[in-house]
Tab-separated table of C-alpha atoms in Angstrom:
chain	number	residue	atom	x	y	z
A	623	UNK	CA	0.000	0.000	0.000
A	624	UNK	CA	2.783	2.319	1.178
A	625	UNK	CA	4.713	1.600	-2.259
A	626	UNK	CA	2.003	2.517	-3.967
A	627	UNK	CA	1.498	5.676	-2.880
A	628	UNK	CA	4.990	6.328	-2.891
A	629	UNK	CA	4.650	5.777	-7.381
A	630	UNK	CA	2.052	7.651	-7.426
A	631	UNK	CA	3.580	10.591	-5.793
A	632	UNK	CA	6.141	10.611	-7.950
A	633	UNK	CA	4.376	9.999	-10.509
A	634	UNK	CA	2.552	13.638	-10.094
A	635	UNK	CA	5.743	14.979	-9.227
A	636	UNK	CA	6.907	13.586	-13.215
A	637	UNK	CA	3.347	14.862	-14.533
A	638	UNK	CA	3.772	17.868	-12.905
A	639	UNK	CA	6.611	18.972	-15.199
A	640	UNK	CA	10.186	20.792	-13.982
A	641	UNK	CA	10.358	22.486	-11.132
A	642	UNK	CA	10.715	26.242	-12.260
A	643	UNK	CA	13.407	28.009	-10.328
A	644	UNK	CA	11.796	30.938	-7.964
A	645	UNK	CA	13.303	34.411	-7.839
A	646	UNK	CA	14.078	35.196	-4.033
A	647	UNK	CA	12.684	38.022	-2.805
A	648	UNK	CA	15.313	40.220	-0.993
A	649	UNK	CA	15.905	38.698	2.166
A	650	UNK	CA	14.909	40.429	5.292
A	651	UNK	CA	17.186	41.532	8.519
A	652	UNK	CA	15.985	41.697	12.607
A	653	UNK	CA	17.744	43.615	15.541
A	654	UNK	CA	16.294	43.466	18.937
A	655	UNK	CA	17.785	45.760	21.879
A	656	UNK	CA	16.834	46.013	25.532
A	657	UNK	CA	16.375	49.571	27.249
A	658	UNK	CA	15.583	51.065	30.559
A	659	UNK	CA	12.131	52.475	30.442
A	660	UNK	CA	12.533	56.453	31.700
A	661	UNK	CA	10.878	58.116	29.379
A	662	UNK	CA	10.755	62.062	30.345
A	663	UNK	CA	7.143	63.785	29.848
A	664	UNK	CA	6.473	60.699	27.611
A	665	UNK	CA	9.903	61.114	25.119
A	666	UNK	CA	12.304	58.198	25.219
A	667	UNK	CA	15.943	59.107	22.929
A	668	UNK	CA	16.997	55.604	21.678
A	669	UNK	CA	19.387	54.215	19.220
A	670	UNK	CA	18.598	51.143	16.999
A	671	UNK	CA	19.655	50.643	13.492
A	672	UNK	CA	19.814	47.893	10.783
A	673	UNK	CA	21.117	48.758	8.005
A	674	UNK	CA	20.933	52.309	8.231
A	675	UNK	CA	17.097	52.098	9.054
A	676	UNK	CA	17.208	53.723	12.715
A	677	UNK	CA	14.697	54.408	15.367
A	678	UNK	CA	15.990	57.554	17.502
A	679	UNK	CA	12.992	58.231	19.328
A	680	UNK	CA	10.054	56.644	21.233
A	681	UNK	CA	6.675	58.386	22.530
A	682	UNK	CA	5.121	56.561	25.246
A	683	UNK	CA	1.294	58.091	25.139
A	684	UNK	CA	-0.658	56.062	28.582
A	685	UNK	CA	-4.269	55.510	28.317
A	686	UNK	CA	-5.815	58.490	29.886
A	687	UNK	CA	-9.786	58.635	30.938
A	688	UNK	CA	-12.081	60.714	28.630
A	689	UNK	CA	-15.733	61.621	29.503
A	690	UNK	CA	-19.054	61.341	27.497
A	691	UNK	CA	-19.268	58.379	25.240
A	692	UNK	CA	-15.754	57.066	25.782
A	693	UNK	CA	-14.622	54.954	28.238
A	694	UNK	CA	-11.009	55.613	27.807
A	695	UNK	CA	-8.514	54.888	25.314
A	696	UNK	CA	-5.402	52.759	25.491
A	697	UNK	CA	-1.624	52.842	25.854
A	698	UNK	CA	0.452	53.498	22.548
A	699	UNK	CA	4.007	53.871	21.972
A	700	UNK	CA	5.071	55.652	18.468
A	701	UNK	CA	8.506	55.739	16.848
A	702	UNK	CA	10.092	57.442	14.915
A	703	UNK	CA	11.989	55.868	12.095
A	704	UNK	CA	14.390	57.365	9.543
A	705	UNK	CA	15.681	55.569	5.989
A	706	UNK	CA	18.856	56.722	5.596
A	707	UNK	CA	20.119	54.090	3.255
A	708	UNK	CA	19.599	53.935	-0.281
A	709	UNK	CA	16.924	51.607	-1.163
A	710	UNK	CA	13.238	51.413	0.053
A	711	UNK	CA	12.491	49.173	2.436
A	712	UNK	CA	9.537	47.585	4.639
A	713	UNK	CA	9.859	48.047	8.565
A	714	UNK	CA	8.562	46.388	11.481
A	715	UNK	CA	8.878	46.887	14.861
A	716	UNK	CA	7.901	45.184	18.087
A	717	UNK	CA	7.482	46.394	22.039
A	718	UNK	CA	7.629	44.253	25.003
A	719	UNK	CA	7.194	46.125	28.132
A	720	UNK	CA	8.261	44.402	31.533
A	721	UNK	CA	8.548	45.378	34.784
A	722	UNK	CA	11.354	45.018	37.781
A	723	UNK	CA	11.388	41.013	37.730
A	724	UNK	CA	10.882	40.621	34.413
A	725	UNK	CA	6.807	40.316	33.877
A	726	UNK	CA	5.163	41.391	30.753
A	727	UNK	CA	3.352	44.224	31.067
A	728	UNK	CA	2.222	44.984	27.849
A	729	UNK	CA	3.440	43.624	24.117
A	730	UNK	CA	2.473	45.221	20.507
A	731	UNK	CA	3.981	45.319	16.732
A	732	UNK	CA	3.451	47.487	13.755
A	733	UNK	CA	4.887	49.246	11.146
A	734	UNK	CA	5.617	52.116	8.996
A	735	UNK	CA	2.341	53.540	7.905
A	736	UNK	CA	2.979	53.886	4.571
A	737	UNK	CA	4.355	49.846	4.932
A	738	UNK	CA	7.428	50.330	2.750
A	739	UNK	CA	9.754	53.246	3.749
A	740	UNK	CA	11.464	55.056	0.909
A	741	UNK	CA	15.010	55.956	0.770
A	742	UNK	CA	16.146	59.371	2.516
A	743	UNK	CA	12.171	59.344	4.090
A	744	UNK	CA	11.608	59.899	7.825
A	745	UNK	CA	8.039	58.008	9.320
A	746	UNK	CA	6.354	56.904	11.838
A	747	UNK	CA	4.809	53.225	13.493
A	748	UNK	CA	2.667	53.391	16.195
A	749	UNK	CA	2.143	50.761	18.488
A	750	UNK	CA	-1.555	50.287	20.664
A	751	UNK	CA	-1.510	48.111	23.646
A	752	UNK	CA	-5.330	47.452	23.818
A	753	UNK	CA	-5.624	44.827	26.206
A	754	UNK	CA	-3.066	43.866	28.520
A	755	UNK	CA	-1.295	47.135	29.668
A	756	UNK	CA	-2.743	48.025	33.364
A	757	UNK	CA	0.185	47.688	35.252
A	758	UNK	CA	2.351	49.764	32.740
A	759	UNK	CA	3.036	52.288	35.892
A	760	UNK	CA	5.630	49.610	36.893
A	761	UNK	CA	7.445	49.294	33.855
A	762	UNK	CA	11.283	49.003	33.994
A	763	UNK	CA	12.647	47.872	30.961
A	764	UNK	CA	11.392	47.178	27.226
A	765	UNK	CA	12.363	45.256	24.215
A	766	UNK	CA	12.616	46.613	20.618
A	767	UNK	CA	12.703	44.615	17.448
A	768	UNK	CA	13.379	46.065	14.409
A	769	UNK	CA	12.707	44.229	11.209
A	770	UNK	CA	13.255	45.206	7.714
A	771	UNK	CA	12.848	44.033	4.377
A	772	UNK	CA	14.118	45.774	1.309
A	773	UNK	CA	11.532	46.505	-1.307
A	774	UNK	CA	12.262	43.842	-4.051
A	775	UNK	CA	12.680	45.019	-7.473
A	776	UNK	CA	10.342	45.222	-10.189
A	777	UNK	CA	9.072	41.744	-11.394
A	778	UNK	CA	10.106	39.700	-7.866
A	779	UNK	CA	6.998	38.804	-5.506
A	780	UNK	CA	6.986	39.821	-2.059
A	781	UNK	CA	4.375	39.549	0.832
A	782	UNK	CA	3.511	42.946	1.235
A	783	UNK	CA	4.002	44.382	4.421
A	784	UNK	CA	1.613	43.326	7.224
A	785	UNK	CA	0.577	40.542	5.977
């Protein structure tokens, strides 16, 4: 039974034709980097790069109570990310918050808004923490992750950023 199965697998393999060689799609790079949490008046200066994709800067904006209709709204962190490289390229970035011994306090990823970020171009990727961030008043430390991809060149697939 099990030989049988085996011809007929190659057999659709054979029917199938050659295999056709697939173009690789330029091949993307992480960083991840560990920082005391002490932002002042919300501002955080930071340095991360890859590949001359840097974040400098990280807004920490806490959920904050707002009357009539809405309940409140939730933690976000936004960064600022510059391109200074040469080639356009998609970036990703993820937050872990944690406090003194280590406990997650609150975890979120996004990206460049515009999902690819051109050459020479400054942006922006905000990050919402919408459910698990009440304790962030005893954060400590957090963990960046940057991740980018370059844009591939006309004719090469790609996921598209996000997905």
């Amino acid at each position: 039974m099990r030989r049988a199965f085996a011809v007929l697998g190659l057999a659709g393999l054979a029917a199938a034709g050659p295999l056709r060689a697939q173009s690789a799609a330029p091949a993307f790079q992480q960083v991840s980097q560990k920082f005391d949490y002490k932002p002042v008046k919300q501002i955080q200066a930071i340095q991360l790069a890859l590949d001359k994709v840097q974040v400098r800067q990280i807004v920490f904006a806490p959920a904050s109570e707002a009357g009539g209709k809405q309940r409140h709204s939730v933690p976000e962190a936004v960064l600022s990310i510059d391109n200074e490289g040469t080639t356009t390229a998609a970036v990703g970035v993820a937050i872990a918050i944690f406090d003194a011994e280590g406990n997650l306090l609150a975890a979120g990823a996004g990206g460049a808004r515009q999902g690819f970020l051109a050459a020479g171009e400054r942006g922006t990727a905000s990050i919402r923490f919408p459910f698990v961030y009440r304790n962030l008043d005893k954060a400590r430390t957090f963990l960046l992750t940057l991740e980018i991809q370059p844009r591939p060149a006309k004719g090469e697939e790609s996921a598209p950023p996000g997905s």
